[in-house]
Coordinates of N, CA, C and O and ligand atoms in Angstrom, one line a residue:
M1 N 0.8 -1.2 0.0 CA 0.0 0.0 0.0 C 0.9 1.2 0.0 O 2.0 1.2 0.5
A2 N 0.3 2.3 -0.5 CA 1.1 3.5 -0.5 C 0.2 4.7 -0.4 O -0.9 4.7 -0.8
L3 N 0.8 5.7 0.3 CA 0.1 7.0 0.5 C 0.3 7.8 -0.8 O 1.4 7.9 -1.3
R4 N -0.8 8.4 -1.3 CA -0.7 9.2 -2.5 C -1.0 10.7 -2.1 O -1.7 11.0 -1.1
T5 N -0.5 11.6 -3.0 CA -0.8 13.0 -2.7 C -2.2 13.4 -3.3 O -2.5 13.0 -4.4
I6 N -2.9 14.1 -2.4 CA -4.2 14.6 -2.8 C -4.1 16.0 -3.5 O -3.5 16.9 -3.0
L7 N -4.7 16.0 -4.7 CA -4.6 17.3 -5.5 C -5.6 18.3 -4.9 O -6.7 17.9 -4.4
T8 N -5.3 19.6 -5.0 CA -6.3 20.6 -4.5 C -6.7 21.5 -5.6 O -5.9 21.7 -6.6
A9 N -7.9 22.0 -5.5 CA -8.4 23.0 -6.5 C -7.6 24.3 -6.4 O -7.2 24.6 -5.3
P10 N -7.4 25.1 -7.4 CA -7.8 24.7 -8.8 C -6.7 23.9 -9.5 O -5.6 24.4 -9.7
D11 N -7.0 22.7 -9.8 CA -6.0 21.8 -10.5 C -6.8 21.3 -11.7 O -7.9 20.7 -11.5
P12 N -6.3 21.4 -12.9 CA -7.1 21.0 -14.1 C -7.5 19.5 -14.1 O -8.5 19.1 -14.7
R13 N -6.7 18.7 -13.4 CA -7.0 17.2 -13.4 C -8.3 17.0 -12.6 O -9.0 15.9 -12.8
L14 N -8.7 17.9 -11.7 CA -9.9 17.7 -10.9 C -11.2 18.1 -11.8 O -12.3 17.9 -11.3
K15 N -11.0 18.7 -13.0 CA -12.1 19.1 -13.8 C -12.3 18.2 -15.0 O -13.2 18.4 -15.8
K16 N -11.6 17.1 -15.0 CA -11.7 16.1 -16.2 C -12.7 15.0 -15.9 O -12.9 14.6 -14.7
K17 N -13.2 14.4 -16.9 CA -14.1 13.3 -16.8 C -13.2 12.0 -16.7 O -12.3 11.8 -17.6
A18 N -13.4 11.2 -15.8 CA -12.6 9.9 -15.6 C -13.2 8.8 -16.5 O -14.4 8.8 -16.8
A19 N -12.3 7.9 -16.9 CA -12.7 6.8 -17.8 C -13.1 5.6 -17.0 O -12.5 5.3 -15.9
A20 N -14.1 4.8 -17.5 CA -14.5 3.6 -16.8 C -13.4 2.6 -16.8 O -12.5 2.6 -17.7
V21 N -13.3 1.7 -15.8 CA -12.3 0.7 -15.8 C -12.9 -0.5 -16.5 O -14.1 -0.8 -16.5
A22 N -12.0 -1.3 -17.3 CA -12.5 -2.4 -18.1 C -12.9 -3.6 -17.2 O -13.8 -4.3 -17.4
A23 N -12.1 -3.7 -16.1 CA -12.4 -4.8 -15.1 C -11.7 -4.4 -13.8 O -10.8 -3.6 -13.8
V24 N -12.1 -5.1 -12.7 CA -11.4 -4.9 -11.4 C -10.3 -5.9 -11.4 O -10.4 -7.0 -10.9
D25 N -9.1 -5.5 -11.9 CA -7.9 -6.4 -11.9 C -7.0 -6.0 -10.8 O -7.3 -5.1 -9.9
A26 N -5.8 -6.6 -10.7 CA -4.9 -6.4 -9.6 C -4.5 -4.9 -9.5 O -4.3 -4.4 -8.5
E27 N -4.4 -4.3 -10.7 CA -4.0 -2.9 -10.7 C -5.0 -2.0 -10.1 O -4.7 -1.0 -9.4
V28 N -6.3 -2.2 -10.4 CA -7.4 -1.5 -9.9 C -7.5 -1.7 -8.4 O -7.7 -0.8 -7.6
R29 N -7.3 -3.0 -7.9 CA -7.4 -3.3 -6.5 C -6.3 -2.6 -5.8 O -6.5 -2.0 -4.7
Q30 N -5.1 -2.5 -6.4 CA -4.0 -1.7 -5.8 C -4.3 -0.3 -5.6 O -4.1 0.3 -4.6
L31 N -4.9 0.3 -6.7 CA -5.4 1.7 -6.6 C -6.4 1.9 -5.5 O -6.3 2.8 -4.7
M32 N -7.4 1.0 -5.4 CA -8.4 1.0 -4.3 C -7.7 1.0 -2.9 O -8.1 1.8 -2.1
D33 N -6.7 0.2 -2.8 CA -6.1 0.0 -1.4 C -5.3 1.3 -1.1 O -5.3 1.8 0.0
D34 N -4.6 1.8 -2.1 CA -3.8 3.1 -1.9 C -4.8 4.2 -1.6 O -4.5 5.1 -0.8
M35 N -5.9 4.3 -2.3 CA -6.9 5.3 -2.0 C -7.4 5.2 -0.6 O -7.6 6.3 0.0
L36 N -7.7 4.0 -0.2 CA -8.3 3.9 1.2 C -7.3 4.3 2.2 O -7.6 5.1 3.2
E37 N -6.0 3.9 2.0 CA -5.0 4.3 3.0 C -4.8 5.9 3.0 O -4.7 6.5 4.0
T38 N -4.8 6.5 1.8 CA -4.7 7.9 1.7 C -5.9 8.6 2.3 O -5.7 9.6 3.0
M39 N -7.1 8.1 2.1 CA -8.3 8.6 2.7 C -8.3 8.6 4.2 O -8.6 9.6 4.9
Y40 N -7.9 7.4 4.8 CA -7.8 7.3 6.3 C -6.8 8.3 6.8 O -6.9 8.8 7.9
D41 N -5.7 8.4 6.1 CA -4.6 9.3 6.6 C -5.0 10.8 6.6 O -4.5 11.5 7.4
A42 N -5.8 11.1 5.6 CA -6.1 12.6 5.4 C -6.6 13.3 6.7 O -6.0 14.4 7.0
P43 N -7.6 13.0 7.5 CA -8.5 11.9 7.2 C -9.8 12.4 6.5 O -10.2 13.5 6.6
G44 N -10.4 11.5 5.7 CA -11.7 11.8 5.1 C -12.6 10.6 5.1 O -12.2 9.5 5.6
I45 N -13.8 10.8 4.6 CA -14.8 9.7 4.6 C -15.1 9.2 3.2 O -15.9 8.2 3.0
G46 N -14.4 9.8 2.2 CA -14.6 9.3 0.9 C -13.4 9.8 0.0 O -12.7 10.8 0.4
L47 N -13.1 9.1 -1.1 CA -12.0 9.6 -1.9 C -12.3 9.1 -3.3 O -12.7 7.9 -3.5
A48 N -12.1 9.9 -4.4 CA -12.3 9.5 -5.7 C -10.9 9.5 -6.4 O -10.0 10.4 -6.1
A49 N -10.7 8.6 -7.3 CA -9.3 8.4 -8.0 C -8.8 9.7 -8.6 O -7.6 10.0 -8.5
P50 N -9.6 10.6 -9.2 CA -9.1 11.8 -9.8 C -8.4 12.7 -8.8 O -7.5 13.5 -9.1
Q51 N -8.8 12.6 -7.5 CA -8.2 13.4 -6.4 C -6.7 13.0 -6.2 O -6.0 13.8 -5.6
I52 N -6.3 11.8 -6.7 CA -4.9 11.5 -6.6 C -4.3 11.4 -8.0 O -3.3 10.8 -8.3
G53 N -5.0 12.1 -9.0 CA -4.5 12.2 -10.3 C -4.7 11.0 -11.2 O -4.1 11.0 -12.3
E54 N -5.5 10.1 -10.8 CA -5.8 8.9 -11.6 C -7.2 9.1 -12.2 O -8.2 9.0 -11.5
L55 N -7.3 9.3 -13.5 CA -8.6 9.6 -14.2 C -9.3 8.3 -14.5 O -9.7 8.0 -15.6
K56 N -9.6 7.5 -13.4 CA -10.4 6.3 -13.5 C -11.6 6.4 -12.6 O -11.6 7.0 -11.6
R57 N -12.7 5.6 -13.1 CA -13.9 5.7 -12.3 C -13.9 4.7 -11.1 O -14.5 3.6 -11.1
V58 N -13.1 5.2 -10.1 CA -13.0 4.4 -8.9 C -13.1 5.3 -7.7 O -12.6 6.4 -7.6
I59 N -14.0 4.8 -6.7 CA -14.1 5.6 -5.5 C -14.0 4.7 -4.2 O -14.3 3.5 -4.4
V60 N -13.7 5.2 -3.1 CA -13.7 4.5 -1.8 C -14.4 5.3 -0.8 O -14.4 6.6 -0.9
L61 N -15.1 4.7 0.1 CA -15.8 5.4 1.2 C -15.7 4.7 2.5 O -15.7 3.4 2.5
D62 N -15.8 5.4 3.6 CA -16.0 4.8 4.9 C -16.6 5.8 5.8 O -15.9 6.7 6.3
I63 N -17.9 5.8 5.9 CA -18.5 6.8 6.8 C -18.7 6.1 8.2 O -19.5 5.2 8.3
E64 N -17.8 6.4 9.1 CA -17.9 5.8 10.4 C -18.8 6.5 11.3 O -18.5 7.6 11.8
R65 N -19.9 6.0 11.5 CA -20.9 6.6 12.4 C -21.5 5.5 13.3 O -21.5 4.3 12.8
E66 N -21.9 5.8 14.5 CA -22.4 4.8 15.4 C -23.6 4.0 14.7 O -23.7 2.8 14.8
D67 N -24.5 4.8 14.1 CA -25.7 4.2 13.5 C -25.5 3.4 12.2 O -26.1 2.4 12.0
V68 N -24.6 3.9 11.4 CA -24.3 3.2 10.1 C -22.9 2.8 10.1 O -22.0 3.6 9.8
K69 N -22.7 1.5 10.3 CA -21.3 1.0 10.2 C -21.2 0.1 8.9 O -21.5 -1.0 8.9
T70 N -20.8 0.8 7.8 CA -20.7 0.1 6.6 C -19.3 -0.5 6.4 O -19.1 -1.5 5.6
G71 N -18.3 0.0 7.1 CA -16.9 -0.4 6.9 C -16.5 0.2 5.5 O -17.2 0.9 4.9
P72 N -15.3 -0.2 5.1 CA -14.8 0.4 3.8 C -15.6 -0.1 2.6 O -16.0 -1.3 2.6
L73 N -16.0 0.8 1.7 CA -16.7 0.5 0.5 C -15.7 0.8 -0.7 O -15.2 1.9 -0.7
F74 N -15.6 -0.1 -1.6 CA -14.8 0.1 -2.8 C -15.7 0.0 -4.0 O -16.5 -1.0 -4.1
M75 N -15.7 1.0 -4.9 CA -16.6 1.0 -6.0 C -15.9 1.4 -7.3 O -15.2 2.4 -7.4
A76 N -16.0 0.5 -8.3 CA -15.6 0.8 -9.6 C -16.8 1.1 -10.5 O -17.8 0.4 -10.4
N77 N -16.7 2.0 -11.4 CA -17.7 2.4 -12.4 C -19.1 2.6 -11.7 O -20.1 2.1 -12.1
P78 N -19.1 3.4 -10.6 CA -20.4 3.6 -9.9 C -21.4 4.4 -10.7 O -20.9 5.3 -11.4
E79 N -22.6 4.0 -10.6 CA -23.7 4.7 -11.3 C -24.9 4.9 -10.4 O -25.3 3.9 -9.7
I80 N -25.5 6.1 -10.4 CA -26.7 6.2 -9.7 C -27.9 5.7 -10.5 O -28.1 6.2 -11.7
V81 N -28.6 4.7 -10.1 CA -29.6 4.1 -10.9 C -31.0 4.5 -10.4 O -32.0 4.3 -11.0
E82 N -31.1 5.1 -9.2 CA -32.3 5.6 -8.7 C -32.0 6.8 -7.7 O -31.0 6.7 -6.9
A83 N -32.8 7.8 -7.8 CA -32.7 9.0 -6.8 C -34.0 9.4 -6.3 O -35.0 9.4 -7.1
S84 N -34.1 9.8 -5.1 CA -35.4 10.2 -4.5 C -35.8 11.6 -5.0 O -34.9 12.4 -5.4
D85 N -37.1 11.9 -5.0 CA -37.5 13.2 -5.4 C -37.2 14.2 -4.2 O -36.9 15.3 -4.4
E86 N -37.2 13.6 -3.0 CA -36.9 14.4 -1.8 C -35.4 14.8 -1.8 O -34.6 13.9 -2.1
D87 N -35.1 16.0 -1.4 CA -33.7 16.5 -1.3 C -33.3 16.5 0.1 O -34.1 16.5 1.0
A88 N -32.0 16.6 0.3 CA -31.4 16.8 1.7 C -30.3 17.8 1.5 O -29.6 17.8 0.5
T89 N -30.1 18.6 2.6 CA -29.0 19.5 2.6 C -28.0 19.1 3.6 O -28.3 18.8 4.7
Y90 N -26.7 19.0 3.2 CA -25.6 18.7 4.1 C -24.5 19.8 3.9 O -24.3 20.3 2.8
E91 N -23.9 20.1 5.0 CA -22.7 21.0 4.9 C -21.5 20.1 4.4 O -21.1 19.1 5.1
E92 N -21.0 20.3 3.2 CA -20.0 19.4 2.6 C -18.6 20.1 2.7 O -18.5 21.3 2.7
G93 N -17.6 19.2 2.8 CA -16.3 19.6 2.7 C -15.6 18.7 1.7 O -16.2 17.7 1.2
C94 N -14.4 19.0 1.3 CA -13.7 18.1 0.3 C -12.2 18.2 0.5 O -11.7 19.3 0.8
L95 N -11.5 17.1 0.5 CA -10.1 17.1 0.7 C -9.4 17.9 -0.4 O -8.2 18.3 -0.2
S96 N -10.0 18.1 -1.5 CA -9.4 18.9 -2.6 C -9.8 20.3 -2.6 O -9.4 21.1 -3.4
V97 N -10.6 20.7 -1.5 CA -11.0 22.1 -1.3 C -10.8 22.3 0.2 O -11.7 22.6 0.9
P98 N -9.5 22.2 0.7 CA -9.3 22.2 2.1 C -9.8 23.4 2.9 O -9.6 24.6 2.4
E99 N -10.4 23.2 4.0 CA -10.8 24.2 5.0 C -12.0 25.1 4.5 O -12.1 26.2 5.0
H100 N -12.7 24.6 3.5 CA -13.9 25.4 3.1 C -15.1 24.4 3.2 O -15.0 23.2 2.8
Y101 N -16.3 24.9 3.6 CA -17.5 24.1 3.8 C -18.7 24.9 3.3 O -18.8 26.1 3.5
S102 N -19.6 24.2 2.6 CA -20.8 24.9 2.2 C -22.0 23.9 2.2 O -21.8 22.7 1.9
D103 N -23.2 24.4 2.4 CA -24.4 23.6 2.2 C -24.6 23.2 0.8 O -24.5 24.1 -0.1
V104 N -24.9 21.9 0.5 CA -25.2 21.5 -0.8 C -26.5 20.7 -0.8 O -26.6 19.8 0.1
V105 N -27.3 20.9 -1.7 CA -28.6 20.2 -1.8 C -28.5 19.1 -2.9 O -28.0 19.3 -4.0
R106 N -28.9 17.9 -2.5 CA -28.8 16.7 -3.4 C -30.0 15.8 -3.0 O -30.6 15.9 -1.9
P107 N -30.3 14.8 -3.9 CA -31.3 13.9 -3.5 C -31.0 13.2 -2.2 O -29.8 12.9 -1.9
A108 N -32.0 13.0 -1.4 CA -31.8 12.5 0.0 C -31.4 11.0 0.0 O -30.7 10.5 0.8
R109 N -31.9 10.3 -1.0 CA -31.6 8.8 -1.1 C -31.3 8.5 -2.5 O -31.9 9.0 -3.5
V110 N -30.3 7.6 -2.7 CA -29.9 7.2 -4.0 C -29.6 5.7 -4.0 O -29.2 5.2 -2.9
T111 N -29.8 5.0 -5.1 CA -29.3 3.6 -5.2 C -28.1 3.6 -6.2 O -28.2 4.2 -7.3
V112 N -27.0 3.1 -5.8 CA -25.8 3.1 -6.6 C -25.5 1.7 -7.1 O -25.6 0.7 -6.3
R113 N -25.2 1.5 -8.3 CA -24.8 0.2 -8.9 C -23.3 0.3 -9.2 O -22.8 1.3 -9.8
Y114 N -22.5 -0.7 -8.9 CA -21.0 -0.6 -9.0 C -20.4 -2.0 -9.1 O -21.1 -3.0 -8.8
L115 N -19.1 -2.0 -9.4 CA -18.3 -3.3 -9.3 C -17.6 -3.2 -7.9 O -16.9 -2.2 -7.7
D116 N -17.7 -4.2 -7.1 CA -17.0 -4.2 -5.8 C -15.5 -4.6 -6.0 O -15.1 -4.8 -7.1
R117 N -14.8 -4.7 -4.9 CA -13.3 -5.0 -5.0 C -13.1 -6.4 -5.6 O -12.0 -6.7 -6.1
D118 N -14.1 -7.3 -5.6 CA -13.9 -8.6 -6.3 C -14.5 -8.6 -7.7 O -14.6 -9.6 -8.3
G119 N -14.9 -7.4 -8.2 CA -15.4 -7.3 -9.6 C -16.8 -7.7 -9.7 O -17.3 -7.9 -10.8
E120 N -17.5 -8.0 -8.6 CA -18.9 -8.4 -8.6 C -19.8 -7.1 -8.7 O -19.6 -6.1 -8.0
T121 N -20.9 -7.2 -9.5 CA -21.9 -6.1 -9.6 C -22.7 -6.1 -8.4 O -23.3 -7.1 -8.0
K122 N -22.8 -4.9 -7.8 CA -23.6 -4.8 -6.5 C -24.5 -3.5 -6.7 O -24.2 -2.6 -7.5
E123 N -25.6 -3.5 -5.9 CA -26.4 -2.3 -5.7 C -26.5 -2.0 -4.3 O -26.7 -2.9 -3.5
L124 N -26.4 -0.7 -3.9 CA -26.5 -0.3 -2.6 C -27.5 0.9 -2.4 O -27.3 1.9 -3.1
A125 N -28.5 0.7 -1.6 CA -29.4 1.8 -1.3 C -28.7 2.7 -0.2 O -28.3 2.2 0.8
C126 N -28.6 4.0 -0.5 CA -27.9 4.9 0.4 C -28.8 6.0 0.9 O -29.6 6.5 0.1
E127 N -28.7 6.4 2.1 CA -29.4 7.5 2.7 C -28.5 8.3 3.6 O -27.4 7.8 3.9
G128 N -28.9 9.5 4.0 CA -28.1 10.2 5.0 C -26.8 10.6 4.5 O -26.6 10.9 3.3
L129 N -25.8 10.6 5.3 CA -24.4 11.0 5.0 C -23.8 10.1 3.8 O -23.1 10.6 2.9
L130 N -24.2 8.8 3.8 CA -23.7 7.9 2.8 C -24.2 8.4 1.4 O -23.5 8.3 0.4
A131 N -25.5 8.8 1.4 CA -26.1 9.2 0.1 C -25.4 10.5 -0.4 O -25.0 10.6 -1.6
T132 N -25.1 11.4 0.5 CA -24.4 12.6 0.1 C -23.0 12.3 -0.4 O -22.6 12.8 -1.4
C133 N -22.3 11.5 0.4 CA -20.9 11.2 0.1 C -20.8 10.5 -1.2 O -19.9 10.8 -2.0
V134 N -21.6 9.5 -1.5 CA -21.5 8.7 -2.7 C -21.8 9.6 -3.9 O -21.1 9.5 -5.0
Q135 N -22.7 10.6 -3.8 CA -22.9 11.5 -4.9 C -21.8 12.5 -5.1 O -21.4 12.9 -6.2
H136 N -21.2 12.9 -3.9 CA -20.0 13.8 -4.0 C -18.8 13.1 -4.7 O -18.2 13.7 -5.5
E137 N -18.7 11.8 -4.4 CA -17.5 11.1 -5.0 C -17.8 10.8 -6.5 O -16.9 11.0 -7.3
I138 N -19.0 10.5 -6.9 CA -19.3 10.3 -8.3 C -19.2 11.6 -9.1 O -18.7 11.6 -10.2
D139 N -19.5 12.7 -8.5 CA -19.3 14.0 -9.1 C -17.8 14.2 -9.4 O -17.5 14.7 -10.5
H140 N -16.9 13.8 -8.5 CA -15.5 13.9 -8.8 C -15.1 13.2 -10.1 O -14.2 13.6 -10.8
L141 N -15.8 12.0 -10.4 CA -15.5 11.3 -11.6 C -15.9 12.0 -12.9 O -15.5 11.7 -14.0
D142 N -16.8 13.0 -12.7 CA -17.2 13.8 -13.8 C -16.6 15.2 -13.8 O -17.1 16.1 -14.5
G143 N -15.6 15.4 -13.0 CA -14.9 16.7 -12.9 C -15.7 17.8 -12.2 O -15.5 18.9 -12.4
I144 N -16.6 17.3 -11.3 CA -17.5 18.3 -10.6 C -17.1 18.3 -9.1 O -16.9 17.2 -8.5
L145 N -16.9 19.5 -8.5 CA -16.6 19.6 -7.1 C -17.8 20.2 -6.4 O -18.7 20.8 -7.0
F146 N -17.9 20.1 -5.1 CA -19.1 20.6 -4.4 C -19.2 22.0 -4.6 O -20.4 22.6 -4.6
I147 N -18.1 22.8 -4.8 CA -18.2 24.2 -5.0 C -18.9 24.5 -6.3 O -19.3 25.7 -6.6
D148 N -19.0 23.5 -7.2 CA -19.8 23.8 -8.5 C -21.3 23.8 -8.2 O -22.1 24.1 -9.1
H149 N -21.7 23.4 -7.0 CA -23.1 23.3 -6.7 C -23.5 24.6 -5.9 O -24.7 24.7 -5.5
I150 N -22.6 25.5 -5.7 CA -22.9 26.7 -4.9 C -22.8 27.9 -5.8 O -22.5 27.8 -7.0
S151 N -23.2 29.1 -5.3 CA -23.2 30.3 -6.1 C -21.8 30.6 -6.7 O -20.8 30.3 -6.0
S152 N -21.7 31.2 -7.9 CA -20.4 31.5 -8.5 C -19.6 32.5 -7.6 O -18.4 32.5 -7.6
L153 N -20.4 33.4 -6.9 CA -19.7 34.4 -6.1 C -18.9 33.7 -5.0 O -17.7 33.9 -4.7
K154 N -19.6 32.7 -4.3 CA -19.0 32.0 -3.2 C -17.8 31.1 -3.7 O -16.8 31.0 -3.1
R155 N -18.1 30.4 -4.9 CA -17.1 29.5 -5.5 C -15.8 30.3 -5.8 O -14.7 29.9 -5.5
N156 N -16.0 31.4 -6.5 CA -14.8 32.2 -6.9 C -14.0 32.7 -5.7 O -12.8 32.8 -5.7
M157 N -14.8 33.1 -4.6 CA -14.1 33.5 -3.4 C -13.3 32.4 -2.8 O -12.1 32.6 -2.4
I158 N -13.8 31.2 -2.8 CA -13.1 30.0 -2.2 C -11.9 29.7 -3.1 O -10.7 29.5 -2.6
L159 N -12.0 29.7 -4.5 CA -10.9 29.4 -5.4 C -9.8 30.5 -5.2 O -8.6 30.1 -5.2
R160 N -10.2 31.7 -5.0 CA -9.2 32.8 -4.8 C -8.4 32.5 -3.5 O -7.1 32.6 -3.5
K161 N -9.1 32.1 -2.5 CA -8.4 31.8 -1.2 C -7.5 30.6 -1.3 O -6.4 30.6 -0.7
L162 N -7.9 29.6 -2.1 CA -7.1 28.4 -2.2 C -5.8 28.7 -3.0 O -4.7 28.3 -2.6
L163 N -5.9 29.6 -4.0 CA -4.7 30.0 -4.8 C -3.8 30.8 -3.9 O -2.6 30.6 -3.9
K164 N -4.4 31.7 -3.0 CA -3.6 32.5 -2.1 C -2.8 31.6 -1.1 O -1.6 31.7 -0.9
A165 N -3.6 30.6 -0.6 CA -3.0 29.7 0.4 C -1.9 28.9 -0.2 O -0.8 28.6 0.4
R166 N -2.1 28.5 -1.5 CA -1.1 27.7 -2.2 C 0.2 28.5 -2.4 O 1.3 28.0 -2.2
K167 N 0.0 29.8 -2.8 CA 1.2 30.7 -3.0 C 1.9 30.9 -1.7 O 3.2 30.8 -1.6
E168 N 1.2 31.0 -0.6 CA 1.8 31.2 0.7 C 2.6 30.0 1.2 O 3.7 30.1 1.7
A169 N 2.0 28.8 0.9 CA 2.7 27.5 1.2 C 3.9 27.4 0.4 O 5.0 27.0 1.0
A170 N 3.9 27.8 -0.9 CA 5.1 27.7 -1.7 C 6.2 28.6 -1.2 O 7.3 28.3 -1.2
R171 N 5.7 29.8 -0.8 CA 6.7 30.8 -0.3 C 7.3 30.3 1.0 O 8.5 30.4 1.2
D172 N 6.5 29.8 1.9 CA 7.0 29.2 3.2 C 8.0 28.1 3.0 O 9.0 28.1 3.6
E173 N 7.7 27.3 2.0 CA 8.5 26.1 1.7 C 9.9 26.7 1.2 O 10.9 26.2 1.6
A174 N 9.8 27.7 0.3 CA 11.1 28.3 -0.2 C 11.9 28.9 0.9 O 13.2 28.8 0.8
E175 N 11.2 29.4 1.9 CA 12.0 30.0 3.0 C 12.3 29.0 4.1 O 12.8 29.4 5.2
G176 N 11.9 27.7 3.9 CA 12.3 26.7 4.8 C 11.4 26.6 6.1 O 11.7 26.0 7.0
K177 N 10.2 27.3 6.0 CA 9.3 27.3 7.2 C 8.5 26.0 7.1 O 8.1 25.6 6.0
P178 N 8.1 25.5 8.2 CA 7.2 24.3 8.2 C 5.8 24.7 7.7 O 5.4 25.8 7.8
S179 N 5.1 23.7 7.0 CA 3.8 24.0 6.5 C 2.8 24.2 7.7 O 2.8 23.5 8.7
T180 N 2.0 25.2 7.5 CA 1.0 25.5 8.6 C -0.4 25.1 8.2 O -1.3 25.4 8.9
R181 N -0.5 24.4 7.1 CA -1.8 24.0 6.6 C -2.5 23.0 7.6 O -1.9 22.0 8.0
L182 N -3.7 23.3 8.0 CA -4.4 22.4 8.9 C -5.0 21.2 8.2 O -5.3 21.3 7.0
K183 N -5.2 20.1 8.9 CA -5.9 19.0 8.4 C -7.2 18.9 9.1 O -7.4 19.3 10.2
M184 N -8.3 18.4 8.4 CA -9.6 18.2 9.0 C -9.4 17.1 10.0 O -8.8 16.1 9.7
S185 N -10.0 17.3 11.2 CA -9.9 16.2 12.2 C -10.9 15.1 11.7 O -11.8 15.4 10.9
A186 N -10.7 13.9 12.2 CA -11.6 12.8 11.8 C -13.0 13.1 12.1 O -13.9 12.9 11.4
K187 N -13.2 13.7 13.3 CA -14.6 14.1 13.7 C -15.2 15.1 12.8 O -16.3 15.0 12.3
E188 N -14.4 16.1 12.5 CA -14.9 17.2 11.6 C -15.3 16.6 10.2 O -16.3 17.0 9.7
S189 N -14.4 15.7 9.7 CA -14.7 15.2 8.3 C -16.0 14.4 8.3 O -16.6 14.3 7.3
A190 N -16.3 13.8 9.5 CA -17.5 13.0 9.5 C -18.7 13.8 9.8 O -19.8 13.5 9.4
D191 N -18.5 15.0 10.5 CA -19.7 15.8 10.9 C -20.1 16.8 9.9 O -21.3 17.2 9.9
V192 N -19.2 17.3 9.1 CA -19.6 18.4 8.2 C -20.5 17.9 7.1 O -20.6 16.7 6.9
Ligands
GNR201 O1 -14.1 13.8 4.1 C1 -15.0 14.2 3.5 N1 -16.1 14.7 4.1 C2 -17.3 15.0 3.5 C3 -18.3 15.6 4.3 C4 -19.5 16.0 3.7 C5 -19.8 15.7 2.4 C6 -18.8 15.0 1.6 C7 -17.6 14.7 2.2 S1 -16.4 13.9 1.2 C8 -15.0 14.4 2.0 C9 -13.8 13.7 1.4 C10 -13.7 14.0 -0.1 O2 -13.2 15.1 -0.5 N2 -14.1 13.2 -1.0 O3 -14.1 13.5 -2.3
NI202 NI1 -14.2 15.6 -2.4

């Protein structure tokens, strides 16, 4: 297993559409395992392959909550096959949009069809945080970030701040200062 670097916006690779995998082979399983390790390390509750620069339709999730204990979920070629008319609003965050949070409205319940880590076709009915997260991750496969669901005014403000933070980090690095970038705590990433 290996830790991979998570790309942050604005990065052109986060805006591209990812390609379906032909099959869940050893290479895809390796990618899934690296993604899970990278997600736990971040820490986050979901990760999509484009976030580590792999333009493949692969996502991993683990929403650890007392009420819903799904354990790690590995999905290749995930597709929403059913969505509720009812919407739900969650305050979302993203490892590729660090330290910014916004309310996003999405269908409250979705059914997702995917290939699991063994290459078997599965369907999973999702609600609550899992429904939000699975839609957030599938969006990444289509080059969509949660900030694309909010007003352009707010989106552009966040993107400007991210660019500024990146420039400051690059400057600190050049001057040999340690990085001051905060990480989302495990609790925060599950609660937002
Ligand atoms: O860790 C994460 N938390 C989160 C909280 C609310 C809605 C979506 C998410 S996903 C995010 C990790 C991430 O960026 N996945 O792409
Ligand atoms: Ni994300």
